[in-house]
Short mmCIF file of C-alpha atoms in Angstrom, two decimals:
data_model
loop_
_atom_site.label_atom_id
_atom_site.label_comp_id
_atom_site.label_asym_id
_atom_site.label_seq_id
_atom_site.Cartn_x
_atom_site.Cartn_y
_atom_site.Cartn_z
CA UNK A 1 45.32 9.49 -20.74
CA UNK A 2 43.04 7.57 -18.42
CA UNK A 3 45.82 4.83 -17.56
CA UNK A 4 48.31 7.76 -17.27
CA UNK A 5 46.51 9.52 -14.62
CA UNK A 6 45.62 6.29 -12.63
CA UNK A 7 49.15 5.49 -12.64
CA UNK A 8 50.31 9.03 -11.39
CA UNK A 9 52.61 9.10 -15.01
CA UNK A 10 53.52 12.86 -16.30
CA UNK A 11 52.26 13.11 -20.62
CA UNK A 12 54.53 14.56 -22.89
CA UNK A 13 52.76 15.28 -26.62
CA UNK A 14 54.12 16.82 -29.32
CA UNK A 15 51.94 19.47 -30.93
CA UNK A 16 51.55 22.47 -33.50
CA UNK A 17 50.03 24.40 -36.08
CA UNK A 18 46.40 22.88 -36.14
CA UNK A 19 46.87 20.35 -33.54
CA UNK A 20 47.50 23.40 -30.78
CA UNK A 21 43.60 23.97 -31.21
CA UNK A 22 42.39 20.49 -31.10
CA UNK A 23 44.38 20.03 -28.35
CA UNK A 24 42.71 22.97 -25.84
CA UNK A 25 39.24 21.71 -27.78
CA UNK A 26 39.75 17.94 -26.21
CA UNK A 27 39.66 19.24 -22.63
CA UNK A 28 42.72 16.57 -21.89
CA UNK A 29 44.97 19.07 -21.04
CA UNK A 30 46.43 19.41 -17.17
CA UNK A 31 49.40 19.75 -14.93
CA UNK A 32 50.40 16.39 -15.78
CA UNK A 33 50.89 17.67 -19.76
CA UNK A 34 54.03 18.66 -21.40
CA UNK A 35 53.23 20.09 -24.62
CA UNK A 36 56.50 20.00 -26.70
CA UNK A 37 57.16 23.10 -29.72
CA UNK A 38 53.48 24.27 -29.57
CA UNK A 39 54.66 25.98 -32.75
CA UNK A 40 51.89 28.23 -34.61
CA UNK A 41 50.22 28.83 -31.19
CA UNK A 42 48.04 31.55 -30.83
CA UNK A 43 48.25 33.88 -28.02
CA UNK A 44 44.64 32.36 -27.25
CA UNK A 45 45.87 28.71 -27.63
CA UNK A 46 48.79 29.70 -25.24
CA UNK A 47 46.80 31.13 -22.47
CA UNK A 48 44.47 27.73 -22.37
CA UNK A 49 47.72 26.37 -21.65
CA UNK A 50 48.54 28.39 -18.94
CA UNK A 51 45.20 28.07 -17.36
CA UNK A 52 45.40 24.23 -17.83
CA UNK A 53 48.58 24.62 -15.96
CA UNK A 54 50.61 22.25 -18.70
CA UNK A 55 53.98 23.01 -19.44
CA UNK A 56 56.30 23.81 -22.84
CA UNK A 57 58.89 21.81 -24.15
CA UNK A 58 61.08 24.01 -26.78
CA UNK A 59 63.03 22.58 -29.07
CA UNK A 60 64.75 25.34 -31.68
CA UNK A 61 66.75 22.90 -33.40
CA UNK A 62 63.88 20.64 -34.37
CA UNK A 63 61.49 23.18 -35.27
CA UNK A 64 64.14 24.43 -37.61
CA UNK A 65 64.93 21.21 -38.99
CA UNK A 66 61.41 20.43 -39.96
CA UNK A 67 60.43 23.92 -41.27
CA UNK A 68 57.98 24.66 -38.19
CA UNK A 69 59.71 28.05 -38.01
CA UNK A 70 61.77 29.92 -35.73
CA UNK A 71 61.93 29.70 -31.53
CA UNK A 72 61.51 33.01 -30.64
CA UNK A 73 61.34 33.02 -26.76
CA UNK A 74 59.19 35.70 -26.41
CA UNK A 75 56.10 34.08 -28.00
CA UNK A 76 56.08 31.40 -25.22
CA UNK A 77 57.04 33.28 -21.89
CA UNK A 78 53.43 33.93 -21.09
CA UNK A 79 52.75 29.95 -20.49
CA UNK A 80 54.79 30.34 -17.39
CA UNK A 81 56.47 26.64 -17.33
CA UNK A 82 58.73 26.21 -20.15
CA UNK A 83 62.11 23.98 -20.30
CA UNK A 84 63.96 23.59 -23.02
CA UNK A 85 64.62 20.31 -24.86
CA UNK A 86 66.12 18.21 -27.60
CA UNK A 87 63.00 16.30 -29.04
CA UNK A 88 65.00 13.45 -30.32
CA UNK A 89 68.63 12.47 -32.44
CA UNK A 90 66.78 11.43 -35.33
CA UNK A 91 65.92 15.14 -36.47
CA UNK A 92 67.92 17.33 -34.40
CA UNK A 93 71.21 15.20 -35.45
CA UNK A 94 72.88 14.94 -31.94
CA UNK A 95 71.58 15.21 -28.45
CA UNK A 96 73.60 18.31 -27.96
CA UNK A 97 71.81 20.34 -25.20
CA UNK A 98 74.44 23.27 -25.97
CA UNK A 99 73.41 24.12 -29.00
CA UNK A 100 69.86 24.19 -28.50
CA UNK A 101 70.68 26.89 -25.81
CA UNK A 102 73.38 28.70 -28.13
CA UNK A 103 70.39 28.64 -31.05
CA UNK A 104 67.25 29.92 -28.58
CA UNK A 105 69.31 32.87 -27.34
CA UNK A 106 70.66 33.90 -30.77
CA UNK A 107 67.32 33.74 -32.63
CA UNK A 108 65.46 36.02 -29.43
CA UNK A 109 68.30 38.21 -29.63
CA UNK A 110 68.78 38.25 -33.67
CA UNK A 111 64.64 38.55 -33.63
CA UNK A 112 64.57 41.63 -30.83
CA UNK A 113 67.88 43.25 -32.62
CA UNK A 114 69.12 43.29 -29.36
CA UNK A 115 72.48 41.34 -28.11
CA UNK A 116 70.62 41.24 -24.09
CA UNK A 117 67.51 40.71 -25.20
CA UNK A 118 67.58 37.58 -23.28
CA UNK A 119 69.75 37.02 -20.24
CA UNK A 120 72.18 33.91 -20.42
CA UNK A 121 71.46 32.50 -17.08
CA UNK A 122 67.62 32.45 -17.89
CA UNK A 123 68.43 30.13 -21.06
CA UNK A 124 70.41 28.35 -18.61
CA UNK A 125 67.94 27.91 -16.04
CA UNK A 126 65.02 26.85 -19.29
CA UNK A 127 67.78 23.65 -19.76
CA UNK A 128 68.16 22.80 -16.09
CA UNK A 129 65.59 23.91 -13.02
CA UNK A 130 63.09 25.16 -15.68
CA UNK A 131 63.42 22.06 -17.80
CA UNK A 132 62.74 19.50 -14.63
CA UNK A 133 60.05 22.05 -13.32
CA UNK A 134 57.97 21.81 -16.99
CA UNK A 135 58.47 17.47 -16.17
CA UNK A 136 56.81 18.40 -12.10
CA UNK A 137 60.33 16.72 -11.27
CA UNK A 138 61.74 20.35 -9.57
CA UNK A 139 61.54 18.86 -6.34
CA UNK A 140 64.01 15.92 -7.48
CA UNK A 141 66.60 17.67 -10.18
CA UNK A 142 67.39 20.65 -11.82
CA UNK A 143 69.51 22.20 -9.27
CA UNK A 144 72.06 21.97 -7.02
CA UNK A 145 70.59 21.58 -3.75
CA UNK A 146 70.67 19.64 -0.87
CA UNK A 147 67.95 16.28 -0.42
CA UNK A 148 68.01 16.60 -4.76
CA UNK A 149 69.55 13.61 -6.55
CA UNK A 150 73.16 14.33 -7.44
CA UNK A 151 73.55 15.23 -11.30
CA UNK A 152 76.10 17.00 -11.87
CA UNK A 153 78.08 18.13 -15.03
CA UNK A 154 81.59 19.53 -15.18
CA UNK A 155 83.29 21.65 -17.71
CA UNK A 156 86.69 21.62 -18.40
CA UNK A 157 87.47 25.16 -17.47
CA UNK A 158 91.22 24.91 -19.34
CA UNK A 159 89.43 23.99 -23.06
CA UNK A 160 90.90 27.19 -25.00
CA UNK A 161 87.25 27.83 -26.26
CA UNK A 162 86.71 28.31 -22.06
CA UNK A 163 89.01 30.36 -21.22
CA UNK A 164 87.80 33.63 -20.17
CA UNK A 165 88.81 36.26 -17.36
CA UNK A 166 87.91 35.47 -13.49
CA UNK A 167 84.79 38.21 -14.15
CA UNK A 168 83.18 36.80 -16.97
CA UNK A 169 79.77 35.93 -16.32
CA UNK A 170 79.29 32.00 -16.04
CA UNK A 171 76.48 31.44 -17.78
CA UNK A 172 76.90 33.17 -20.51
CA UNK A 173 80.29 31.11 -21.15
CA UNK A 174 77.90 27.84 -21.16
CA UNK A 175 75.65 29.16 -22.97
CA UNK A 176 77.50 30.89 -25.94
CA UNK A 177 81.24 28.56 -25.95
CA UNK A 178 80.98 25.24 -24.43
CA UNK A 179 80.23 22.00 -26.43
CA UNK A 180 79.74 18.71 -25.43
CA UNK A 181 83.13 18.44 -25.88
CA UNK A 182 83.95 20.37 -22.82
CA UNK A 183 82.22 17.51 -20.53
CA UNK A 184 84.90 16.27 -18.08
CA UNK A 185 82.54 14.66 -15.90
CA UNK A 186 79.02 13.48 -15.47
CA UNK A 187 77.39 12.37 -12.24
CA UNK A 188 73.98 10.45 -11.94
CA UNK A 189 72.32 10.30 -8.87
CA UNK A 190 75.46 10.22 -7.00
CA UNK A 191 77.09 8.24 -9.43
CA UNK A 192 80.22 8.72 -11.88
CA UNK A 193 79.36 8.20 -15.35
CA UNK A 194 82.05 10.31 -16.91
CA UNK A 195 85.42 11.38 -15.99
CA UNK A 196 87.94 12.63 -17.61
CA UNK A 197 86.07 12.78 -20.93
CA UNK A 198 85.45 9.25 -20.98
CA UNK A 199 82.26 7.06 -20.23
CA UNK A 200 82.49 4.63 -17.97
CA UNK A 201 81.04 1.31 -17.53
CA UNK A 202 79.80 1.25 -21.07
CA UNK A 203 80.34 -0.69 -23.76
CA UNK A 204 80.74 1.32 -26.43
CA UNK A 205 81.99 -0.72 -29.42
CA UNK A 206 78.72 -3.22 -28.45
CA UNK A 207 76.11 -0.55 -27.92
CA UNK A 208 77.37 0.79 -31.59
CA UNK A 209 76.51 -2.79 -32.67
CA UNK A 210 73.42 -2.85 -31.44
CA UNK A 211 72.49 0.29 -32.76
CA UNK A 212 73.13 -0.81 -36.12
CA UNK A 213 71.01 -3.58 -35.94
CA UNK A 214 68.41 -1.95 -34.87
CA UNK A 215 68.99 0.45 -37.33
CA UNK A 216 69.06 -2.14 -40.12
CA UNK A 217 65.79 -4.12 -38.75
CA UNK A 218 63.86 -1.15 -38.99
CA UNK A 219 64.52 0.12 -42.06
CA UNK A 220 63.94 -3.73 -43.28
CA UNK A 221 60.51 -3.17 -41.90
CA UNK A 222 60.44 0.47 -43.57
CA UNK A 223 61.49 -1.11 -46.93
CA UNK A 224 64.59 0.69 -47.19
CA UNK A 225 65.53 3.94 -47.67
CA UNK A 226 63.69 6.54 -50.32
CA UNK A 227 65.77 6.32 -53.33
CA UNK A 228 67.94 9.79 -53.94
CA UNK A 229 66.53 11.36 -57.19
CA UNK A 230 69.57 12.03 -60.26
CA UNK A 231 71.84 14.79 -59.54
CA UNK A 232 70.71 15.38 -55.61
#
């Protein structure tokens, strides 16, 4: 923590259950901290957050992969920053930003028994501005606005799981229909990285390669892969 600060770097640390307490008890926490799930938090735990000024990271699919229980919105608004995340591939399968929006707005309206519990451009905002303000990167991403870098992502409006009438609310299509699948282009900073549903620049067949070997090297290390028990 003591080199992070020095060198100005944000601290992202994963946390929940018991580890919420001990991590308001080591009196590390700050502006600089992103605290991702935070599952099990009490509301006590939460507001030492939120006078710490650290930020959330949710991450529904995750914390339903691993049994930490369901993302219910709600619990976490009173933190104040909170974006919304993927964690990593490993346990949430894909890095599929969609469906961890789809899966936080279905669970706080399935938990509230109420289809507007939560509004679709809010879950919208907790993947983009929200998301880059819980990083203290706001003033660089998140939104489309002049002196920001340029990221941009376009949807291919003519998908048939897009099509909707001209009054249909935006957001809401994002949020509840489109896939990664629907990504016609990306730009980073100003540059094209995607277009027309393909990556560019990349080699794909060699980056799959390289994958694998890592893949294979660490499991090496790991000593394999656990053996399946009979008739799993």
């Amino acid at each position: 923590m003591e080199a992070a600060r020095q060198l100005g770097l944000p601290v992202s640390v994963h946390s929940g259950g018991a580890r919420n307490g001990a991590l308001v008890a080591s009196g590390l926490l700050g502006p600089d901290v992103q605290i991702v799930h935070a599952t099990g938090a009490t509301r006590e735990q939460l507001e030492a957050f939120r006078q710490a000024g650290a930020s959330l990271s949710l991450t529904p699919i995750t914390e339903q992969r691993v049994g930490y229980g369901l993302t219910h919105l709600s619990d976490y608004e009173a933190v104040g920053l909170i974006g919304l995340g993927i964690d990593g591939p490993a346990l949430a399968g894909t890095a599929d930003l969609f469906a961890n929006m789809r899966l936080l707005a279905l669970t706080e309206s399935g938990a509230q028994r109420s289809e507007t519990a939560v509004e679709p451009r809010r879950i919208l905002e907790l993947a983009t501005l929200e998301a880059a303000r819980s990083l203290g990167l706001e003033d660089e991403i998140g939104s489309i606005t002049p002196g920001k870098r340029a990221d941009l992502i376009l949807l291919d409006l003519d998908a048939l799981n897009l099509a909707r009438p001209g009054d249909t609310d935006p957001a809401a299509l994002v949020v509840y229909s489109a896939t990664p699948a629907n990504v016609d282009t990306v730009i980073v900073d100003g540059i094209v990285r995607k277009r027309d549903g393909r990556l560019l620049d990349l080699d794909v067949p060699g980056l799959l390669d390289e994958v694998r070997g890592s893949l294979d090297a660490l499991l090496e290390r790991a000593g394999g892969l656990p053996e399946v028990p009979d008739g799993a």
